[in-house]
Amino acid sequence: MKPVRHLIEVDDLTAAELGMVLELSADPSPSRALEGKGMALLFEKPSARTRHSMEMAVVQLGGHPVSIAGDEVGIDERESAEDITRTLACYHAAVGARVFDHAVVERMAAVSPVPVVNMLSDQAHPLQALADILTVEQVFGEISGRRIAYVGDPNNVARSLAIAAGLAGAEFVMASPAGYRFDAVDLNRIANTGREAHVVEDPDRAVDGAHVVYTDVWVSMGQEAETAEKMDAFVRYTVDERLMSRAAPGAIFLHCLPARPGLEVAEGVLYGPQSRIWQQAENRMHAARGLLTFLLGAS
């Protein structure tokens, strides 16, 4: 029997496996890998794109998605994360979890007899990164050698994107203010993909010649107490038309959404001709479908 494969962070895949997932994601006639089976989708955090993309990916694979609100199961209150996972695995072929604490999804994967997918944690957002890389591939034909500039907070989205970019052979450069940087553990993990992340303070320097300019909200869900401090720290890091003009010809803008126009991105960029945010959002569904096909076949 094959060992169970999970996706807790993008580097649970090798570079070759990432390529396989992207290829499966682009398949217009996906397999029926979940025919007659269910997938449990557990949401501690609310969601728009994640819930809809995951539910539709499961349906397109022939399966039945069951979305569960966090208070329905009460992780580590009514029941341990481990026992919730064991219970869900009695009924479902796979389990997805969107949680506050990254350790929770790690604990779930440690005991699960079926694949566990991290639908978002405070440390990682691998499904978003897969959709992002798929979008870059669709626009440019290949990812290797492309320059991806991330401007803003080094959050879960940035961390997973940097790992995915490294595995795909892209250059990743981040612009962020002092005091808001990847730590040594993050940088080492990214470097283990074969490509180091470059971190600079000046957003102009990061965006110069970039093929992809990416940003996210400065204050992530659950970090609202940091709002005032971050508004001051990131005031120079808005992706506006002037900043986009420094990117390479044909460069695109990406954002994982939801966005705050006028803060991390100017409205003219968010909805402008270089933006690919809706293609990127749609790719959440395609990337999830490709990933599930891969995990179910590999496990």
PDB file of C-alpha atoms in Angstrom:
ATOM      1  CA  MET A   1       0.000   0.000   0.000  1.00  0.00           C
ATOM      2  CA  LYS A   2       1.328   3.424  -0.953  1.00  0.00           C
ATOM      3  CA  PRO A   3       2.043   5.923   1.839  1.00  0.00           C
ATOM      4  CA  VAL A   4      -0.541   8.672   2.212  1.00  0.00           C
ATOM      5  CA  ARG A   5       0.460  11.960   0.603  1.00  0.00           C
ATOM      6  CA  HIS A   6      -0.575  15.289   2.097  1.00  0.00           C
ATOM      7  CA  LEU A   7      -0.087  18.914   1.079  1.00  0.00           C
ATOM      8  CA  ILE A   8       0.674  21.036   4.123  1.00  0.00           C
ATOM      9  CA  GLU A   9       3.117  23.328   2.311  1.00  0.00           C
ATOM     10  CA  VAL A  10       4.146  23.508  -1.338  1.00  0.00           C
ATOM     11  CA  ASP A  11       7.474  21.784  -0.721  1.00  0.00           C
ATOM     12  CA  ASP A  12       5.655  18.597   0.193  1.00  0.00           C
ATOM     13  CA  LEU A  13       5.937  18.320  -3.595  1.00  0.00           C
ATOM     14  CA  THR A  14       9.196  17.950  -5.488  1.00  0.00           C
ATOM     15  CA  ALA A  15       9.880  20.221  -8.454  1.00  0.00           C
ATOM     16  CA  ALA A  16       8.885  17.383 -10.792  1.00  0.00           C
ATOM     17  CA  GLU A  17       5.693  16.730  -8.840  1.00  0.00           C
ATOM     18  CA  LEU A  18       4.801  20.419  -8.958  1.00  0.00           C
ATOM     19  CA  GLY A  19       5.074  20.169 -12.727  1.00  0.00           C
ATOM     20  CA  MET A  20       2.766  17.153 -12.681  1.00  0.00           C
ATOM     21  CA  VAL A  21       0.192  19.021 -10.587  1.00  0.00           C
ATOM     22  CA  LEU A  22       0.274  21.977 -12.993  1.00  0.00           C
ATOM     23  CA  GLU A  23      -0.182  19.620 -15.947  1.00  0.00           C
ATOM     24  CA  LEU A  24      -3.143  17.917 -14.257  1.00  0.00           C
ATOM     25  CA  SER A  25      -4.602  21.320 -13.404  1.00  0.00           C
ATOM     26  CA  ALA A  26      -4.640  22.254 -17.086  1.00  0.00           C
ATOM     27  CA  ASP A  27      -6.344  18.994 -18.153  1.00  0.00           C
ATOM     28  CA  PRO A  28      -9.711  19.904 -19.755  1.00  0.00           C
ATOM     29  CA  SER A  29     -10.982  16.338 -19.155  1.00  0.00           C
ATOM     30  CA  PRO A  30     -10.077  15.564 -15.525  1.00  0.00           C
ATOM     31  CA  SER A  31     -10.251  12.072 -14.107  1.00  0.00           C
ATOM     32  CA  ARG A  32     -13.133  10.993 -11.873  1.00  0.00           C
ATOM     33  CA  ALA A  33     -10.723  10.425  -8.996  1.00  0.00           C
ATOM     34  CA  LEU A  34     -13.450  11.085  -6.409  1.00  0.00           C
ATOM     35  CA  GLU A  35     -16.287   9.209  -8.102  1.00  0.00           C
ATOM     36  CA  GLY A  36     -18.759   8.170  -5.424  1.00  0.00           C
ATOM     37  CA  LYS A  37     -16.552   9.576  -2.652  1.00  0.00           C
ATOM     38  CA  GLY A  38     -16.626  12.578  -0.357  1.00  0.00           C
ATOM     39  CA  MET A  39     -14.164  15.238   0.751  1.00  0.00           C
ATOM     40  CA  ALA A  40     -14.512  17.003   4.093  1.00  0.00           C
ATOM     41  CA  LEU A  41     -13.730  20.729   3.953  1.00  0.00           C
ATOM     42  CA  LEU A  42     -13.244  22.142   7.451  1.00  0.00           C
ATOM     43  CA  PHE A  43     -13.299  25.935   7.862  1.00  0.00           C
ATOM     44  CA  GLU A  44     -12.142  27.580  11.081  1.00  0.00           C
ATOM     45  CA  LYS A  45     -11.670  30.771   9.014  1.00  0.00           C
ATOM     46  CA  PRO A  46     -14.371  32.090   6.682  1.00  0.00           C
ATOM     47  CA  SER A  47     -13.754  31.832   2.973  1.00  0.00           C
ATOM     48  CA  ALA A  48     -15.057  32.805  -0.455  1.00  0.00           C
ATOM     49  CA  ARG A  49     -12.540  31.588  -3.059  1.00  0.00           C
ATOM     50  CA  THR A  50     -11.326  28.612  -1.043  1.00  0.00           C
ATOM     51  CA  ARG A  51     -14.744  27.155  -0.357  1.00  0.00           C
ATOM     52  CA  HIS A  52     -16.101  27.614  -3.860  1.00  0.00           C
ATOM     53  CA  SER A  53     -12.927  26.490  -5.638  1.00  0.00           C
ATOM     54  CA  MET A  54     -12.543  23.402  -3.468  1.00  0.00           C
ATOM     55  CA  GLU A  55     -16.200  22.401  -3.641  1.00  0.00           C
ATOM     56  CA  MET A  56     -16.253  22.726  -7.421  1.00  0.00           C
ATOM     57  CA  ALA A  57     -12.924  20.891  -7.798  1.00  0.00           C
ATOM     58  CA  VAL A  58     -14.373  17.964  -5.842  1.00  0.00           C
ATOM     59  CA  VAL A  59     -17.546  18.003  -7.965  1.00  0.00           C
ATOM     60  CA  GLN A  60     -15.511  18.042 -11.190  1.00  0.00           C
ATOM     61  CA  LEU A  61     -13.677  14.939  -9.956  1.00  0.00           C
ATOM     62  CA  GLY A  62     -16.987  13.173  -9.408  1.00  0.00           C
ATOM     63  CA  GLY A  63     -17.048  13.590  -5.632  1.00  0.00           C
ATOM     64  CA  HIS A  64     -19.280  15.116  -2.989  1.00  0.00           C
ATOM     65  CA  PRO A  65     -17.890  18.032  -0.949  1.00  0.00           C
ATOM     66  CA  VAL A  66     -19.043  18.487   2.647  1.00  0.00           C
ATOM     67  CA  SER A  67     -18.178  21.914   4.082  1.00  0.00           C
ATOM     68  CA  ILE A  68     -17.977  22.121   7.880  1.00  0.00           C
ATOM     69  CA  ALA A  69     -17.834  25.283   9.997  1.00  0.00           C
ATOM     70  CA  GLY A  70     -15.264  25.284  12.773  1.00  0.00           C
ATOM     71  CA  ASP A  71     -17.852  25.593  15.534  1.00  0.00           C
ATOM     72  CA  GLU A  72     -19.590  22.432  14.301  1.00  0.00           C
ATOM     73  CA  VAL A  73     -16.659  20.342  15.472  1.00  0.00           C
ATOM     74  CA  GLY A  74     -14.896  22.629  17.991  1.00  0.00           C
ATOM     75  CA  ILE A  75     -11.274  21.731  17.351  1.00  0.00           C
ATOM     76  CA  ASP A  76      -9.517  21.020  20.679  1.00  0.00           C
ATOM     77  CA  GLU A  77     -12.627  22.140  22.574  1.00  0.00           C
ATOM     78  CA  ARG A  78     -15.295  19.554  21.845  1.00  0.00           C
ATOM     79  CA  GLU A  79     -12.788  17.099  20.406  1.00  0.00           C
ATOM     80  CA  SER A  80      -9.099  16.954  19.569  1.00  0.00           C
ATOM     81  CA  ALA A  81      -7.876  17.773  16.075  1.00  0.00           C
ATOM     82  CA  GLU A  82      -6.609  14.200  15.843  1.00  0.00           C
ATOM     83  CA  ASP A  83      -9.952  12.583  16.688  1.00  0.00           C
ATOM     84  CA  ILE A  84     -11.860  14.916  14.381  1.00  0.00           C
ATOM     85  CA  THR A  85      -9.531  13.876  11.569  1.00  0.00           C
ATOM     86  CA  ARG A  86      -9.901  10.169  12.327  1.00  0.00           C
ATOM     87  CA  THR A  87     -13.684  10.571  12.329  1.00  0.00           C
ATOM     88  CA  LEU A  88     -13.812  12.455   9.033  1.00  0.00           C
ATOM     89  CA  ALA A  89     -11.532   9.858   7.438  1.00  0.00           C
ATOM     90  CA  CYS A  90     -14.182   7.215   8.194  1.00  0.00           C
ATOM     91  CA  TYR A  91     -16.455   8.864   5.625  1.00  0.00           C
ATOM     92  CA  HIS A  92     -14.238  10.800   3.218  1.00  0.00           C
ATOM     93  CA  ALA A  93     -11.450  10.100   0.733  1.00  0.00           C
ATOM     94  CA  ALA A  94      -9.670  13.355   1.618  1.00  0.00           C
ATOM     95  CA  VAL A  95      -9.807  16.153   4.186  1.00  0.00           C
ATOM     96  CA  GLY A  96      -9.155  19.860   3.700  1.00  0.00           C
ATOM     97  CA  ALA A  97      -8.641  22.257   6.608  1.00  0.00           C
ATOM     98  CA  ARG A  98      -8.548  26.065   6.730  1.00  0.00           C
ATOM     99  CA  VAL A  99      -7.241  26.862  10.195  1.00  0.00           C
ATOM    100  CA  PHE A 100      -5.748  29.631  12.296  1.00  0.00           C
ATOM    101  CA  ASP A 101      -2.845  27.630  13.759  1.00  0.00           C
ATOM    102  CA  HIS A 102      -0.533  25.813  11.344  1.00  0.00           C
ATOM    103  CA  ALA A 103       0.223  23.184  13.979  1.00  0.00           C
ATOM    104  CA  VAL A 104      -3.401  22.013  13.804  1.00  0.00           C
ATOM    105  CA  VAL A 105      -3.214  20.957  10.162  1.00  0.00           C
ATOM    106  CA  GLU A 106       0.167  19.311  10.822  1.00  0.00           C
ATOM    107  CA  ARG A 107      -1.417  17.300  13.643  1.00  0.00           C
ATOM    108  CA  MET A 108      -4.282  16.303  11.373  1.00  0.00           C
ATOM    109  CA  ALA A 109      -1.915  15.038   8.685  1.00  0.00           C
ATOM    110  CA  ALA A 110       0.124  13.103  11.252  1.00  0.00           C
ATOM    111  CA  VAL A 111      -2.802  10.788  12.058  1.00  0.00           C
ATOM    112  CA  SER A 112      -4.844  10.797   8.865  1.00  0.00           C
ATOM    113  CA  PRO A 113      -5.224   7.648   6.741  1.00  0.00           C
ATOM    114  CA  VAL A 114      -6.407   9.850   3.834  1.00  0.00           C
ATOM    115  CA  PRO A 115      -4.782  12.892   2.180  1.00  0.00           C
ATOM    116  CA  VAL A 116      -4.989  16.146   4.155  1.00  0.00           C
ATOM    117  CA  VAL A 117      -4.816  19.460   2.290  1.00  0.00           C
ATOM    118  CA  ASN A 118      -3.907  22.726   3.994  1.00  0.00           C
ATOM    119  CA  MET A 119      -6.513  25.154   2.682  1.00  0.00           C
ATOM    120  CA  LEU A 120      -4.797  27.976   4.633  1.00  0.00           C
ATOM    121  CA  SER A 121      -3.026  28.404   7.954  1.00  0.00           C
ATOM    122  CA  ASP A 122      -1.193  31.266   9.609  1.00  0.00           C
ATOM    123  CA  GLN A 123       2.052  29.934   8.127  1.00  0.00           C
ATOM    124  CA  ALA A 124       1.125  28.724   4.651  1.00  0.00           C
ATOM    125  CA  HIS A 125      -1.331  28.986   1.768  1.00  0.00           C
ATOM    126  CA  PRO A 126      -0.129  26.327  -0.673  1.00  0.00           C
ATOM    127  CA  LEU A 127      -3.338  26.152  -2.738  1.00  0.00           C
ATOM    128  CA  GLN A 128      -3.032  29.857  -3.501  1.00  0.00           C
ATOM    129  CA  ALA A 129       0.589  29.415  -4.541  1.00  0.00           C
ATOM    130  CA  LEU A 130      -0.330  26.585  -6.923  1.00  0.00           C
ATOM    131  CA  ALA A 131      -2.948  28.820  -8.559  1.00  0.00           C
ATOM    132  CA  ASP A 132      -0.442  31.673  -8.774  1.00  0.00           C
ATOM    133  CA  ILE A 133       2.211  29.566 -10.492  1.00  0.00           C
ATOM    134  CA  LEU A 134      -0.413  28.113 -12.841  1.00  0.00           C
ATOM    135  CA  THR A 135      -1.419  31.664 -13.788  1.00  0.00           C
ATOM    136  CA  VAL A 136       2.187  32.667 -14.497  1.00  0.00           C
ATOM    137  CA  GLU A 137       2.617  29.566 -16.660  1.00  0.00           C
ATOM    138  CA  GLN A 138      -0.545  30.325 -18.622  1.00  0.00           C
ATOM    139  CA  VAL A 139       0.501  33.929 -19.291  1.00  0.00           C
ATOM    140  CA  PHE A 140       4.177  33.417 -20.097  1.00  0.00           C
ATOM    141  CA  GLY A 141       4.337  29.819 -21.301  1.00  0.00           C
ATOM    142  CA  GLU A 142       6.977  28.862 -18.769  1.00  0.00           C
ATOM    143  CA  ILE A 143       7.923  29.896 -15.256  1.00  0.00           C
ATOM    144  CA  SER A 144      11.646  29.179 -15.096  1.00  0.00           C
ATOM    145  CA  GLY A 145      13.693  32.366 -15.270  1.00  0.00           C
ATOM    146  CA  ARG A 146      10.776  34.698 -14.647  1.00  0.00           C
ATOM    147  CA  ARG A 147      11.138  37.368 -11.960  1.00  0.00           C
ATOM    148  CA  ILE A 148       8.335  37.500  -9.387  1.00  0.00           C
ATOM    149  CA  ALA A 149       8.323  40.599  -7.194  1.00  0.00           C
ATOM    150  CA  TYR A 150       6.257  40.504  -4.022  1.00  0.00           C
ATOM    151  CA  VAL A 151       5.657  43.905  -2.421  1.00  0.00           C
ATOM    152  CA  GLY A 152       4.361  44.028   1.141  1.00  0.00           C
ATOM    153  CA  ASP A 153       3.958  41.814   4.193  1.00  0.00           C
ATOM    154  CA  PRO A 154       5.922  38.515   4.341  1.00  0.00           C
ATOM    155  CA  ASN A 155       2.817  36.556   5.296  1.00  0.00           C
ATOM    156  CA  ASN A 156       1.578  33.030   4.612  1.00  0.00           C
ATOM    157  CA  VAL A 157       0.799  33.842   0.962  1.00  0.00           C
ATOM    158  CA  ALA A 158       4.263  35.280   0.363  1.00  0.00           C
ATOM    159  CA  ARG A 159       5.972  32.325   2.064  1.00  0.00           C
ATOM    160  CA  SER A 160       4.166  29.696   0.005  1.00  0.00           C
ATOM    161  CA  LEU A 161       4.625  31.683  -3.203  1.00  0.00           C
ATOM    162  CA  ALA A 162       8.376  31.985  -2.597  1.00  0.00           C
ATOM    163  CA  ILE A 163       8.637  28.212  -2.113  1.00  0.00           C
ATOM    164  CA  ALA A 164       6.573  27.492  -5.223  1.00  0.00           C
ATOM    165  CA  ALA A 165       8.576  29.978  -7.281  1.00  0.00           C
ATOM    166  CA  GLY A 166      11.822  28.337  -6.194  1.00  0.00           C
ATOM    167  CA  LEU A 167      10.581  24.862  -7.094  1.00  0.00           C
ATOM    168  CA  ALA A 168       9.471  26.165 -10.498  1.00  0.00           C
ATOM    169  CA  GLY A 169      12.833  27.821 -11.169  1.00  0.00           C
ATOM    170  CA  ALA A 170      11.646  31.429 -10.933  1.00  0.00           C
ATOM    171  CA  GLU A 171      13.448  34.324  -9.250  1.00  0.00           C
ATOM    172  CA  PHE A 172      11.606  35.595  -6.177  1.00  0.00           C
ATOM    173  CA  VAL A 173      12.321  39.007  -4.709  1.00  0.00           C
ATOM    174  CA  MET A 174      10.450  40.573  -1.818  1.00  0.00           C
ATOM    175  CA  ALA A 175      10.234  44.240  -0.873  1.00  0.00           C
ATOM    176  CA  SER A 176       9.282  44.834   2.747  1.00  0.00           C
ATOM    177  CA  PRO A 177      10.194  47.320   5.487  1.00  0.00           C
ATOM    178  CA  ALA A 178      12.740  46.586   8.194  1.00  0.00           C
ATOM    179  CA  GLY A 179      11.171  44.495  10.917  1.00  0.00           C
ATOM    180  CA  TYR A 180       8.912  42.678   8.460  1.00  0.00           C
ATOM    181  CA  ARG A 181      11.067  40.026   6.829  1.00  0.00           C
ATOM    182  CA  PHE A 182      11.262  36.276   6.375  1.00  0.00           C
ATOM    183  CA  ASP A 183      13.216  34.734   9.248  1.00  0.00           C
ATOM    184  CA  ALA A 184      16.263  32.479   8.833  1.00  0.00           C
ATOM    185  CA  VAL A 185      14.125  29.319   8.916  1.00  0.00           C
ATOM    186  CA  ASP A 186      11.948  30.632   6.088  1.00  0.00           C
ATOM    187  CA  LEU A 187      14.939  31.697   4.007  1.00  0.00           C
ATOM    188  CA  ASN A 188      16.623  28.323   4.451  1.00  0.00           C
ATOM    189  CA  ARG A 189      13.432  26.497   3.495  1.00  0.00           C
ATOM    190  CA  ILE A 190      13.086  28.594   0.354  1.00  0.00           C
ATOM    191  CA  ALA A 191      16.759  28.069  -0.512  1.00  0.00           C
ATOM    192  CA  ASN A 192      16.265  24.306  -0.247  1.00  0.00           C
ATOM    193  CA  THR A 193      14.097  24.536  -3.370  1.00  0.00           C
ATOM    194  CA  GLY A 194      17.251  25.395  -5.287  1.00  0.00           C
ATOM    195  CA  ARG A 195      16.561  29.119  -5.585  1.00  0.00           C
ATOM    196  CA  GLU A 196      17.167  31.689  -2.851  1.00  0.00           C
ATOM    197  CA  ALA A 197      14.699  34.470  -2.114  1.00  0.00           C
ATOM    198  CA  HIS A 198      16.062  38.003  -2.344  1.00  0.00           C
ATOM    199  CA  VAL A 199      14.773  40.492   0.231  1.00  0.00           C
ATOM    200  CA  VAL A 200      15.131  44.247  -0.251  1.00  0.00           C
ATOM    201  CA  GLU A 201      13.637  47.310   1.403  1.00  0.00           C
ATOM    202  CA  ASP A 202      13.085  49.427  -1.712  1.00  0.00           C
ATOM    203  CA  PRO A 203       9.968  48.398  -3.699  1.00  0.00           C
ATOM    204  CA  ASP A 204      11.355  50.068  -6.835  1.00  0.00           C
ATOM    205  CA  ARG A 205      14.391  47.817  -6.715  1.00  0.00           C
ATOM    206  CA  ALA A 206      12.225  44.710  -6.315  1.00  0.00           C
ATOM    207  CA  VAL A 207       9.910  45.562  -9.206  1.00  0.00           C
ATOM    208  CA  ASP A 208      12.611  46.641 -11.685  1.00  0.00           C
ATOM    209  CA  GLY A 209      12.393  44.203 -14.582  1.00  0.00           C
ATOM    210  CA  ALA A 210       9.847  41.940 -12.863  1.00  0.00           C
ATOM    211  CA  HIS A 211       7.506  39.829 -14.980  1.00  0.00           C
ATOM    212  CA  VAL A 212       5.031  39.447 -12.107  1.00  0.00           C
ATOM    213  CA  VAL A 213       4.203  42.011  -9.417  1.00  0.00           C
ATOM    214  CA  TYR A 214       2.266  40.575  -6.484  1.00  0.00           C
ATOM    215  CA  THR A 215       0.851  41.992  -3.291  1.00  0.00           C
ATOM    216  CA  ASP A 216      -1.590  41.058  -0.536  1.00  0.00           C
ATOM    217  CA  VAL A 217      -3.360  42.880   2.275  1.00  0.00           C
ATOM    218  CA  TRP A 218      -1.040  44.323   4.878  1.00  0.00           C
ATOM    219  CA  VAL A 219      -3.167  43.059   7.778  1.00  0.00           C
ATOM    220  CA  SER A 220      -4.171  39.405   7.520  1.00  0.00           C
ATOM    221  CA  MET A 221      -7.249  37.859   9.123  1.00  0.00           C
ATOM    222  CA  GLY A 222      -6.654  37.439  12.844  1.00  0.00           C
ATOM    223  CA  GLN A 223      -4.012  40.197  12.988  1.00  0.00           C
ATOM    224  CA  GLU A 224      -6.363  43.171  13.306  1.00  0.00           C
ATOM    225  CA  ALA A 225      -4.604  44.374  16.485  1.00  0.00           C
ATOM    226  CA  GLU A 226      -1.564  45.211  14.311  1.00  0.00           C
ATOM    227  CA  THR A 227      -3.504  47.465  11.934  1.00  0.00           C
ATOM    228  CA  ALA A 228      -2.234  50.890  13.037  1.00  0.00           C
ATOM    229  CA  GLU A 229       1.384  49.737  13.262  1.00  0.00           C
ATOM    230  CA  LYS A 230       1.292  48.145   9.814  1.00  0.00           C
ATOM    231  CA  MET A 231      -0.399  51.108   8.156  1.00  0.00           C
ATOM    232  CA  ASP A 232       2.575  53.219   9.210  1.00  0.00           C
ATOM    233  CA  ALA A 233       5.217  50.622   8.301  1.00  0.00           C
ATOM    234  CA  PHE A 234       3.874  49.877   4.810  1.00  0.00           C
ATOM    235  CA  VAL A 235       2.850  53.359   3.669  1.00  0.00           C
ATOM    236  CA  ARG A 236       5.556  53.300   0.924  1.00  0.00           C
ATOM    237  CA  TYR A 237       4.569  49.861  -0.342  1.00  0.00           C
ATOM    238  CA  THR A 238       1.398  50.536  -2.334  1.00  0.00           C
ATOM    239  CA  VAL A 239       1.561  48.970  -5.796  1.00  0.00           C
ATOM    240  CA  ASP A 240       0.483  51.870  -7.994  1.00  0.00           C
ATOM    241  CA  GLU A 241       0.823  52.768 -11.653  1.00  0.00           C
ATOM    242  CA  ARG A 242       4.225  54.389 -11.124  1.00  0.00           C
ATOM    243  CA  LEU A 243       5.601  51.244  -9.498  1.00  0.00           C
ATOM    244  CA  MET A 244       4.114  48.969 -12.178  1.00  0.00           C
ATOM    245  CA  SER A 245       5.823  51.096 -14.858  1.00  0.00           C
ATOM    246  CA  ARG A 246       9.180  49.843 -13.567  1.00  0.00           C
ATOM    247  CA  ALA A 247       8.289  46.215 -14.309  1.00  0.00           C
ATOM    248  CA  ALA A 248       9.230  44.414 -17.522  1.00  0.00           C
ATOM    249  CA  PRO A 249       7.200  44.971 -20.700  1.00  0.00           C
ATOM    250  CA  GLY A 250       4.166  42.690 -20.595  1.00  0.00           C
ATOM    251  CA  ALA A 251       4.346  42.331 -16.801  1.00  0.00           C
ATOM    252  CA  ILE A 252       1.229  41.252 -14.941  1.00  0.00           C
ATOM    253  CA  PHE A 253      -0.217  42.107 -11.552  1.00  0.00           C
ATOM    254  CA  LEU A 254      -1.492  39.441  -9.146  1.00  0.00           C
ATOM    255  CA  HIS A 255      -3.337  39.596  -5.815  1.00  0.00           C
ATOM    256  CA  CYS A 256      -4.787  36.654  -3.878  1.00  0.00           C
ATOM    257  CA  LEU A 257      -7.864  38.711  -2.822  1.00  0.00           C
ATOM    258  CA  PRO A 258      -9.731  40.141  -1.046  1.00  0.00           C
ATOM    259  CA  ALA A 259      -8.004  43.448  -1.761  1.00  0.00           C
ATOM    260  CA  ARG A 260      -8.113  46.871  -0.138  1.00  0.00           C
ATOM    261  CA  PRO A 261      -7.924  49.344  -3.045  1.00  0.00           C
ATOM    262  CA  GLY A 262      -6.024  52.447  -2.053  1.00  0.00           C
ATOM    263  CA  LEU A 263      -3.923  50.627   0.530  1.00  0.00           C
ATOM    264  CA  GLU A 264      -1.715  47.787  -0.732  1.00  0.00           C
ATOM    265  CA  VAL A 265      -2.750  48.404  -4.360  1.00  0.00           C
ATOM    266  CA  ALA A 266      -4.111  51.316  -6.364  1.00  0.00           C
ATOM    267  CA  GLU A 267      -7.554  50.738  -7.867  1.00  0.00           C
ATOM    268  CA  GLY A 268      -6.171  51.482 -11.328  1.00  0.00           C
ATOM    269  CA  VAL A 269      -3.703  48.616 -11.009  1.00  0.00           C
ATOM    270  CA  LEU A 270      -6.090  46.161  -9.356  1.00  0.00           C
ATOM    271  CA  TYR A 271      -8.659  46.507 -12.161  1.00  0.00           C
ATOM    272  CA  GLY A 272      -6.282  47.696 -14.876  1.00  0.00           C
ATOM    273  CA  PRO A 273      -5.055  46.037 -18.084  1.00  0.00           C
ATOM    274  CA  GLN A 274      -2.074  44.343 -16.439  1.00  0.00           C
ATOM    275  CA  SER A 275      -4.190  42.705 -13.745  1.00  0.00           C
ATOM    276  CA  ARG A 276      -4.844  38.963 -13.940  1.00  0.00           C
ATOM    277  CA  ILE A 277      -6.687  38.650 -10.619  1.00  0.00           C
ATOM    278  CA  TRP A 278      -9.793  36.957 -12.039  1.00  0.00           C
ATOM    279  CA  GLN A 279      -7.781  34.448 -14.057  1.00  0.00           C
ATOM    280  CA  GLN A 280      -5.823  33.830 -10.864  1.00  0.00           C
ATOM    281  CA  ALA A 281      -9.039  33.382  -8.849  1.00  0.00           C
ATOM    282  CA  GLU A 282     -10.445  30.896 -11.366  1.00  0.00           C
ATOM    283  CA  ASN A 283      -7.193  28.981 -11.232  1.00  0.00           C
ATOM    284  CA  ARG A 284      -7.800  28.252  -7.553  1.00  0.00           C
ATOM    285  CA  MET A 285     -10.377  25.706  -8.767  1.00  0.00           C
ATOM    286  CA  HIS A 286      -8.191  24.238 -11.502  1.00  0.00           C
ATOM    287  CA  ALA A 287      -5.134  23.988  -9.244  1.00  0.00           C
ATOM    288  CA  ALA A 288      -7.168  22.314  -6.487  1.00  0.00           C
ATOM    289  CA  ARG A 289      -8.506  19.789  -9.000  1.00  0.00           C
ATOM    290  CA  GLY A 290      -5.005  19.015 -10.253  1.00  0.00           C
ATOM    291  CA  LEU A 291      -3.640  18.675  -6.744  1.00  0.00           C
ATOM    292  CA  LEU A 292      -6.410  16.332  -5.599  1.00  0.00           C
ATOM    293  CA  THR A 293      -5.961  14.175  -8.688  1.00  0.00           C
ATOM    294  CA  PHE A 294      -2.255  13.926  -7.918  1.00  0.00           C
ATOM    295  CA  LEU A 295      -2.649  13.213  -4.203  1.00  0.00           C
ATOM    296  CA  LEU A 296      -5.326  10.574  -4.683  1.00  0.00           C
ATOM    297  CA  GLY A 297      -3.242   8.852  -7.325  1.00  0.00           C
ATOM    298  CA  ALA A 298      -0.028   9.048  -5.310  1.00  0.00           C
ATOM    299  CA  SER A 299      -1.487   7.806  -2.012  1.00  0.00           C
TER     300      SER A 299
END
